């Protein structure tokens, strides 16, 4: 049967929900879809076999930049490994190229082999990698935060200066914020500051020894708070974890989700707070410059 691809509208919402229901539980895509269908910065597209929606993906442009995200790639369970995901992604890459995007981002967990395989096949390369784990309540016992470390809330301008003076605290070019990333530049930090508050821990000598920030999500299955944590030393990391667990307990959250610099992930392992299934988990930022891709004219979904 012929496969086609077109922009999705809000009237496709029920079909989007039905497709997602064939995959993991508590997917965020059904809730995010109405906003994508409505936004001038979003291009949700669907692959159809006849009238049946079998694949979806959205291009989300980051306003006032040449950055965009590939979000919510989903292929109906019965149609996996038949070229639908690559077909949808090739379309999104071509769309991004038309719109002048130079940085196309796609993020996924290290345990999602299909997603990683697809990203690599489509020409994406790993641009950043952070440690990842989540902890559900009841949260583990933890020491009280140290009175010798002082959290200071800083704006993007101040943080940008701090990170320039101190390239060791954050070694990568990007920073994670929940399941997204942004550049460590002033423009990137300003975008992130619209969604979070940066906290820098200052030690007794007045040096910045750690950076952390959080973002909360209220979903049908409970409230989760995501934390991004960078630290110069293990003691500061342990202190930030105590502050994070205090926040989780004080706000009545159900789950904490942690995105950590590679060093911090090792320290979390030694703290014993990482559940077994996340011992080797990380979270990847994949990147591609659509202007440098050669159009793949003959990409079409294979029928197997
Ligand atoms: C990830 C997903 C979209 C892939 O869609 P798909 O239509 O099955 O992918 P394709 O058939 O186009 O496969 C393209 C490439 O991806 C890789 N791939 C796909 N499924 C794979 C799997 N189960 N294991 C390893 N690699 C896989 C392969 O490299 C494949 O190329 P090949 O078939 O020539 O070897 C699909 O598995 C899915 O919907 N998963 C659930 C939702 C999800 O995880 N989305 C990713 C967003 S983070």
Tab-separated table of C-alpha atoms and ligand atoms in Angstrom:
chain	number	residue	atom	x	y	z
A	1	UNK	CA	0.000	0.000	0.000
A	2	UNK	CA	1.244	3.528	-0.801
A	3	UNK	CA	2.957	5.412	2.008
A	4	UNK	CA	2.606	9.175	2.191
A	5	UNK	CA	3.826	11.918	4.525
A	6	UNK	CA	2.073	15.165	5.469
A	7	UNK	CA	1.872	17.835	8.141
A	8	UNK	CA	-0.305	16.782	11.085
A	9	UNK	CA	-3.129	18.972	12.369
A	10	UNK	CA	-4.949	19.030	15.691
A	11	UNK	CA	-7.675	16.896	14.046
A	12	UNK	CA	-5.066	14.063	13.935
A	13	UNK	CA	-4.734	14.060	17.741
A	14	UNK	CA	-6.773	10.877	18.308
A	15	UNK	CA	-4.657	8.983	15.755
A	16	UNK	CA	-1.451	10.287	17.374
A	17	UNK	CA	-2.720	9.014	20.749
A	18	UNK	CA	-3.607	5.625	19.270
A	19	UNK	CA	-0.143	5.296	17.722
A	20	UNK	CA	1.612	6.211	20.998
A	21	UNK	CA	-0.603	3.765	22.917
A	22	UNK	CA	1.060	0.922	20.974
A	23	UNK	CA	4.410	1.927	22.553
A	24	UNK	CA	5.581	2.799	26.097
A	25	UNK	CA	3.214	3.876	28.860
A	26	UNK	CA	3.073	7.520	29.987
A	27	UNK	CA	4.494	8.912	26.771
A	28	UNK	CA	4.714	12.724	26.802
A	29	UNK	CA	3.902	13.017	23.082
A	30	UNK	CA	0.052	12.849	23.329
A	31	UNK	CA	0.155	15.798	25.770
A	32	UNK	CA	2.733	17.777	23.779
A	33	UNK	CA	1.051	17.264	20.402
A	34	UNK	CA	-1.679	19.990	20.624
A	35	UNK	CA	1.009	22.611	21.303
A	36	UNK	CA	3.108	21.353	18.369
A	37	UNK	CA	0.064	21.342	16.068
A	38	UNK	CA	-0.696	24.925	17.087
A	39	UNK	CA	2.772	26.518	17.098
A	40	UNK	CA	4.293	28.432	14.184
A	41	UNK	CA	7.698	27.119	15.297
A	42	UNK	CA	6.668	23.455	15.094
A	43	UNK	CA	6.157	21.107	12.144
A	44	UNK	CA	4.555	17.846	13.269
A	45	UNK	CA	4.483	15.339	10.412
A	46	UNK	CA	2.927	11.917	10.002
A	47	UNK	CA	3.673	8.922	7.778
A	48	UNK	CA	0.523	7.167	6.545
A	49	UNK	CA	-0.017	3.769	5.012
A	50	UNK	CA	-3.268	4.315	3.207
A	51	UNK	CA	-5.288	6.166	5.856
A	52	UNK	CA	-3.475	4.635	8.818
A	53	UNK	CA	-1.044	6.842	10.740
A	54	UNK	CA	2.063	4.665	11.279
A	55	UNK	CA	4.818	7.161	12.138
A	56	UNK	CA	5.108	10.645	13.641
A	57	UNK	CA	7.883	13.141	14.279
A	58	UNK	CA	8.058	16.891	14.935
A	59	UNK	CA	10.568	19.558	13.949
A	60	UNK	CA	10.684	22.223	16.678
A	61	UNK	CA	12.525	25.417	15.752
A	62	UNK	CA	14.250	27.298	18.566
A	63	UNK	CA	13.075	30.914	18.049
A	64	UNK	CA	15.671	33.554	17.061
A	65	UNK	CA	18.320	30.933	16.339
A	66	UNK	CA	19.367	28.473	13.654
A	67	UNK	CA	18.793	25.559	16.046
A	68	UNK	CA	15.964	23.023	15.889
A	69	UNK	CA	14.988	19.777	17.606
A	70	UNK	CA	13.728	16.482	16.256
A	71	UNK	CA	11.125	15.525	18.852
A	72	UNK	CA	8.605	12.769	19.430
A	73	UNK	CA	9.725	10.281	16.783
A	74	UNK	CA	7.345	7.330	17.135
A	75	UNK	CA	6.602	4.424	14.820
A	76	UNK	CA	3.548	2.240	15.456
A	77	UNK	CA	4.634	-1.025	17.098
A	78	UNK	CA	3.637	-3.321	14.212
A	79	UNK	CA	5.656	-1.274	11.716
A	80	UNK	CA	9.088	-1.210	13.388
A	81	UNK	CA	12.180	-1.893	11.326
A	82	UNK	CA	10.417	-1.226	8.030
A	83	UNK	CA	12.103	2.068	7.233
A	84	UNK	CA	9.267	4.295	8.543
A	85	UNK	CA	11.395	6.085	11.170
A	86	UNK	CA	14.184	6.823	8.671
A	87	UNK	CA	11.659	8.051	6.106
A	88	UNK	CA	10.098	10.443	8.634
A	89	UNK	CA	13.498	11.654	9.859
A	90	UNK	CA	14.839	12.229	6.328
A	91	UNK	CA	11.771	14.394	5.687
A	92	UNK	CA	12.424	16.391	8.872
A	93	UNK	CA	16.097	16.888	7.948
A	94	UNK	CA	15.080	18.200	4.505
A	95	UNK	CA	12.500	20.495	6.125
A	96	UNK	CA	15.128	21.780	8.579
A	97	UNK	CA	17.518	22.463	5.684
A	98	UNK	CA	14.807	24.451	3.859
A	99	UNK	CA	14.251	26.524	6.999
A	100	UNK	CA	17.936	27.406	7.342
A	101	UNK	CA	18.608	25.267	10.427
A	102	UNK	CA	22.351	24.712	11.033
A	103	UNK	CA	22.154	22.764	14.296
A	104	UNK	CA	19.627	19.963	14.383
A	105	UNK	CA	19.465	18.178	17.748
A	106	UNK	CA	18.023	14.815	18.756
A	107	UNK	CA	18.333	13.408	22.266
A	108	UNK	CA	17.889	9.867	23.497
A	109	UNK	CA	18.858	7.470	26.273
A	110	UNK	CA	21.754	5.018	26.021
A	111	UNK	CA	19.353	2.090	26.499
A	112	UNK	CA	17.332	2.983	23.377
A	113	UNK	CA	19.259	0.990	20.784
A	114	UNK	CA	16.693	1.544	18.035
A	115	UNK	CA	16.726	5.302	18.488
A	116	UNK	CA	20.533	5.476	18.624
A	117	UNK	CA	20.841	3.221	15.576
A	118	UNK	CA	18.434	5.404	13.646
A	119	UNK	CA	20.209	8.653	14.624
A	120	UNK	CA	23.582	7.285	13.481
A	121	UNK	CA	22.143	5.904	10.267
A	122	UNK	CA	20.695	9.343	9.457
A	123	UNK	CA	24.106	10.989	9.920
A	124	UNK	CA	23.770	12.426	13.446
A	125	UNK	CA	26.878	12.385	15.637
A	126	UNK	CA	27.135	12.507	19.419
A	127	UNK	CA	27.647	16.119	20.556
A	128	UNK	CA	27.277	15.598	24.307
A	129	UNK	CA	26.724	12.785	26.769
A	130	UNK	CA	25.600	13.091	30.388
A	131	UNK	CA	25.102	10.545	33.159
A	132	UNK	CA	21.431	9.697	33.706
A	133	UNK	CA	19.380	8.006	36.383
A	134	UNK	CA	16.117	8.394	38.193
A	135	UNK	CA	15.002	7.666	41.724
A	136	UNK	CA	11.404	7.175	42.863
A	137	UNK	CA	10.096	8.009	46.331
A	138	UNK	CA	10.776	7.122	49.112
A	139	UNK	CA	14.063	8.951	48.506
A	140	UNK	CA	17.244	7.612	50.142
A	141	UNK	CA	18.474	8.922	53.499
A	142	UNK	CA	20.998	11.719	53.000
A	143	UNK	CA	23.078	14.083	55.137
A	144	UNK	CA	21.999	17.704	55.666
A	145	UNK	CA	23.512	20.215	53.233
A	146	UNK	CA	26.778	21.726	54.451
A	147	UNK	CA	26.616	25.158	56.138
A	148	UNK	CA	30.016	25.913	54.545
A	149	UNK	CA	28.693	25.934	50.992
A	150	UNK	CA	26.409	28.743	49.922
A	151	UNK	CA	24.019	28.447	46.996
A	152	UNK	CA	23.908	31.634	44.976
A	153	UNK	CA	21.232	32.147	42.334
A	154	UNK	CA	22.879	33.630	39.255
A	155	UNK	CA	21.475	35.019	36.021
A	156	UNK	CA	22.669	33.913	32.588
A	157	UNK	CA	25.092	36.859	32.206
A	158	UNK	CA	26.887	36.098	35.470
A	159	UNK	CA	26.937	32.356	34.775
A	160	UNK	CA	28.326	32.946	31.290
A	161	UNK	CA	31.226	34.936	32.805
A	162	UNK	CA	31.787	32.258	35.465
A	163	UNK	CA	31.886	29.455	32.898
A	164	UNK	CA	34.296	31.421	30.689
A	165	UNK	CA	36.686	31.921	33.627
A	166	UNK	CA	36.356	28.312	34.663
A	167	UNK	CA	36.257	25.875	31.762
A	168	UNK	CA	36.676	22.885	34.119
A	169	UNK	CA	33.277	23.075	35.802
A	170	UNK	CA	31.423	22.356	32.548
A	171	UNK	CA	33.751	20.864	29.954
A	172	UNK	CA	31.228	20.329	27.155
A	173	UNK	CA	29.852	23.005	24.799
A	174	UNK	CA	26.292	22.233	25.852
A	175	UNK	CA	24.348	21.888	29.083
A	176	UNK	CA	21.415	19.549	29.767
A	177	UNK	CA	18.073	20.898	30.973
A	178	UNK	CA	15.684	18.023	31.605
A	179	UNK	CA	15.626	15.981	28.365
A	180	UNK	CA	16.842	18.941	26.284
A	181	UNK	CA	20.219	20.625	25.945
A	182	UNK	CA	21.346	24.106	25.002
A	183	UNK	CA	24.629	25.813	24.201
A	184	UNK	CA	26.821	27.114	27.041
A	185	UNK	CA	26.838	30.500	25.257
A	186	UNK	CA	25.097	33.572	26.658
A	187	UNK	CA	22.230	33.116	24.155
A	188	UNK	CA	21.817	29.469	25.214
A	189	UNK	CA	21.971	30.302	28.927
A	190	UNK	CA	19.354	33.050	28.411
A	191	UNK	CA	16.990	30.555	26.774
A	192	UNK	CA	17.534	28.110	29.633
A	193	UNK	CA	16.997	30.839	32.234
A	194	UNK	CA	13.419	31.195	30.957
A	195	UNK	CA	12.803	27.671	32.301
A	196	UNK	CA	15.087	27.314	35.311
A	197	UNK	CA	17.104	29.130	37.968
A	198	UNK	CA	20.867	28.536	37.950
A	199	UNK	CA	22.410	27.906	41.366
A	200	UNK	CA	26.153	28.070	41.926
A	201	UNK	CA	27.683	26.741	45.155
A	202	UNK	CA	30.337	29.028	46.551
A	203	UNK	CA	32.922	27.522	48.894
A	204	UNK	CA	34.610	29.185	51.890
A	205	UNK	CA	37.329	30.638	49.622
A	206	UNK	CA	34.699	32.291	47.441
A	207	UNK	CA	35.270	29.855	44.547
A	208	UNK	CA	32.427	28.341	42.549
A	209	UNK	CA	32.591	24.630	43.277
A	210	UNK	CA	29.333	23.393	41.757
A	211	UNK	CA	26.429	24.286	39.478
A	212	UNK	CA	22.920	22.861	39.597
A	213	UNK	CA	19.443	23.705	38.385
A	214	UNK	CA	16.116	21.959	38.133
A	215	UNK	CA	12.847	21.812	36.255
A	216	UNK	CA	9.585	20.272	37.470
A	217	UNK	CA	7.024	18.387	35.377
A	218	UNK	CA	3.518	17.593	36.552
A	219	UNK	CA	2.239	14.563	34.665
A	220	UNK	CA	-0.747	12.286	35.032
A	221	UNK	CA	1.397	9.640	36.722
A	222	UNK	CA	2.960	12.051	39.226
A	223	UNK	CA	5.312	14.984	39.675
A	224	UNK	CA	8.931	14.635	38.699
A	225	UNK	CA	11.773	17.078	39.191
A	226	UNK	CA	14.776	16.922	36.888
A	227	UNK	CA	18.157	18.088	38.187
A	228	UNK	CA	21.275	18.945	36.190
A	229	UNK	CA	24.414	18.760	38.315
A	230	UNK	CA	28.028	19.790	37.655
A	231	UNK	CA	30.613	19.786	40.388
A	232	UNK	CA	34.315	20.300	40.788
A	233	UNK	CA	34.730	17.814	43.641
A	234	UNK	CA	32.971	14.896	45.258
A	235	UNK	CA	32.141	16.720	48.524
A	236	UNK	CA	30.277	19.439	46.624
A	237	UNK	CA	28.480	16.811	44.574
A	238	UNK	CA	27.304	14.996	47.715
A	239	UNK	CA	26.102	18.329	49.063
A	240	UNK	CA	24.124	19.119	45.895
A	241	UNK	CA	22.528	15.647	45.988
A	242	UNK	CA	21.408	16.349	49.578
A	243	UNK	CA	19.855	19.621	48.422
A	244	UNK	CA	18.138	17.814	45.541
A	245	UNK	CA	16.692	15.098	47.803
A	246	UNK	CA	15.539	17.803	50.253
A	247	UNK	CA	13.767	19.584	47.353
A	248	UNK	CA	12.125	16.348	46.240
A	249	UNK	CA	10.883	15.626	49.763
A	250	UNK	CA	9.785	19.185	50.518
A	251	UNK	CA	7.780	19.507	47.309
A	252	UNK	CA	6.147	16.069	47.592
A	253	UNK	CA	7.556	15.008	44.202
A	254	UNK	CA	7.220	11.375	43.128
A	255	UNK	CA	10.428	11.036	41.125
A	256	UNK	CA	13.814	12.704	40.788
A	257	UNK	CA	15.558	12.524	37.414
A	258	UNK	CA	19.280	13.309	37.355
A	259	UNK	CA	21.480	14.528	34.480
A	260	UNK	CA	25.111	14.597	35.560
A	261	UNK	CA	28.555	15.424	34.286
A	262	UNK	CA	30.557	12.186	33.708
A	263	UNK	CA	32.601	12.688	36.895
A	264	UNK	CA	29.428	13.271	38.919
A	265	UNK	CA	27.899	10.024	37.635
A	266	UNK	CA	30.871	8.112	39.107
A	267	UNK	CA	30.375	9.894	42.425
A	268	UNK	CA	26.634	9.083	42.372
A	269	UNK	CA	27.522	5.414	41.899
A	270	UNK	CA	29.787	5.510	44.938
A	271	UNK	CA	26.997	7.189	46.969
A	272	UNK	CA	24.833	4.131	46.312
A	273	UNK	CA	21.803	6.151	45.174
A	274	UNK	CA	21.695	4.895	41.568
A	275	UNK	CA	19.137	2.099	41.040
A	276	UNK	CA	20.624	-1.041	39.432
A	277	UNK	CA	18.952	-0.557	36.050
A	278	UNK	CA	20.666	2.863	35.656
A	279	UNK	CA	24.221	1.874	36.615
A	280	UNK	CA	25.436	2.250	33.026
A	281	UNK	CA	22.829	4.718	31.754
A	282	UNK	CA	23.655	7.917	30.017
A	283	UNK	CA	21.755	10.373	27.910
A	284	UNK	CA	22.981	11.498	24.489
A	285	UNK	CA	22.692	14.683	22.494
A	286	UNK	CA	22.982	13.905	18.770
A	287	UNK	CA	23.679	16.701	16.307
A	288	UNK	CA	23.570	17.201	12.543
A	289	UNK	CA	24.036	20.205	10.257
A	290	UNK	CA	21.224	19.855	7.668
A	291	UNK	CA	22.940	22.313	5.302
A	292	UNK	CA	25.760	19.779	4.883
A	293	UNK	CA	23.540	16.818	4.086
A	294	UNK	CA	23.059	15.574	0.554
A	295	UNK	CA	19.370	15.114	-0.273
A	296	UNK	CA	18.514	11.402	-0.146
A	297	UNK	CA	16.088	11.456	-3.055
A	298	UNK	CA	15.394	7.769	-3.000
A	299	UNK	CA	14.571	7.393	0.685
A	300	UNK	CA	11.257	5.695	0.828
A	301	UNK	CA	9.749	3.381	3.377
A	302	UNK	CA	10.385	-0.228	2.499
A	303	UNK	CA	7.439	-2.551	2.713
A	304	UNK	CA	8.561	-5.734	4.320
B	1	LIG	C1	13.161	4.345	17.212
B	1	LIG	C2	12.066	4.076	16.169
B	1	LIG	C3	11.372	5.365	15.844
B	1	LIG	C4	12.742	3.502	14.914
B	1	LIG	O1	11.771	3.459	13.883
B	1	LIG	P1	11.801	2.352	12.740
B	1	LIG	O2	10.794	2.713	11.738
B	1	LIG	O3	11.689	1.007	13.353
B	1	LIG	O4	13.272	2.565	12.170
B	1	LIG	P2	13.814	2.154	10.730
B	1	LIG	O5	13.159	0.900	10.271
B	1	LIG	O6	13.739	3.334	9.829
B	1	LIG	O7	15.317	1.837	11.071
B	1	LIG	C5	16.365	2.719	10.774
B	1	LIG	C6	17.644	2.236	11.446
B	1	LIG	O8	17.509	2.378	12.859
B	1	LIG	C7	18.226	1.302	13.483
B	1	LIG	N1	17.277	0.471	14.245
B	1	LIG	C8	15.934	0.494	14.180
B	1	LIG	N2	15.405	-0.377	15.073
B	1	LIG	C9	16.450	-0.955	15.691
B	1	LIG	C10	16.557	-1.903	16.735
B	1	LIG	N3	15.461	-2.467	17.307
B	1	LIG	N4	17.779	-2.232	17.190
B	1	LIG	C11	18.890	-1.671	16.648
B	1	LIG	N5	18.852	-0.755	15.642
B	1	LIG	C12	17.644	-0.399	15.187
B	1	LIG	C13	18.872	0.496	12.385
B	1	LIG	O9	20.138	1.065	12.133
B	1	LIG	C14	17.938	0.772	11.234
B	1	LIG	O10	18.533	0.603	9.985
B	1	LIG	P3	18.545	-0.865	9.294
B	1	LIG	O11	17.140	-1.406	9.380
B	1	LIG	O12	18.980	-0.582	7.904
B	1	LIG	O13	19.511	-1.675	10.079
B	1	LIG	C15	11.057	3.016	16.691
B	1	LIG	O14	11.765	1.905	17.174
B	1	LIG	C16	10.137	3.527	17.794
B	1	LIG	O15	9.085	4.102	17.525
B	1	LIG	N6	10.538	3.303	19.064
B	1	LIG	C17	9.757	3.742	20.209
B	1	LIG	C18	9.806	5.245	20.396
B	1	LIG	C19	11.229	5.779	20.460
B	1	LIG	O16	12.071	5.233	21.150
B	1	LIG	N7	11.485	6.859	19.727
B	1	LIG	C20	12.782	7.480	19.657
B	1	LIG	C21	12.716	8.852	20.163
B	1	LIG	S1	13.843	9.120	21.497
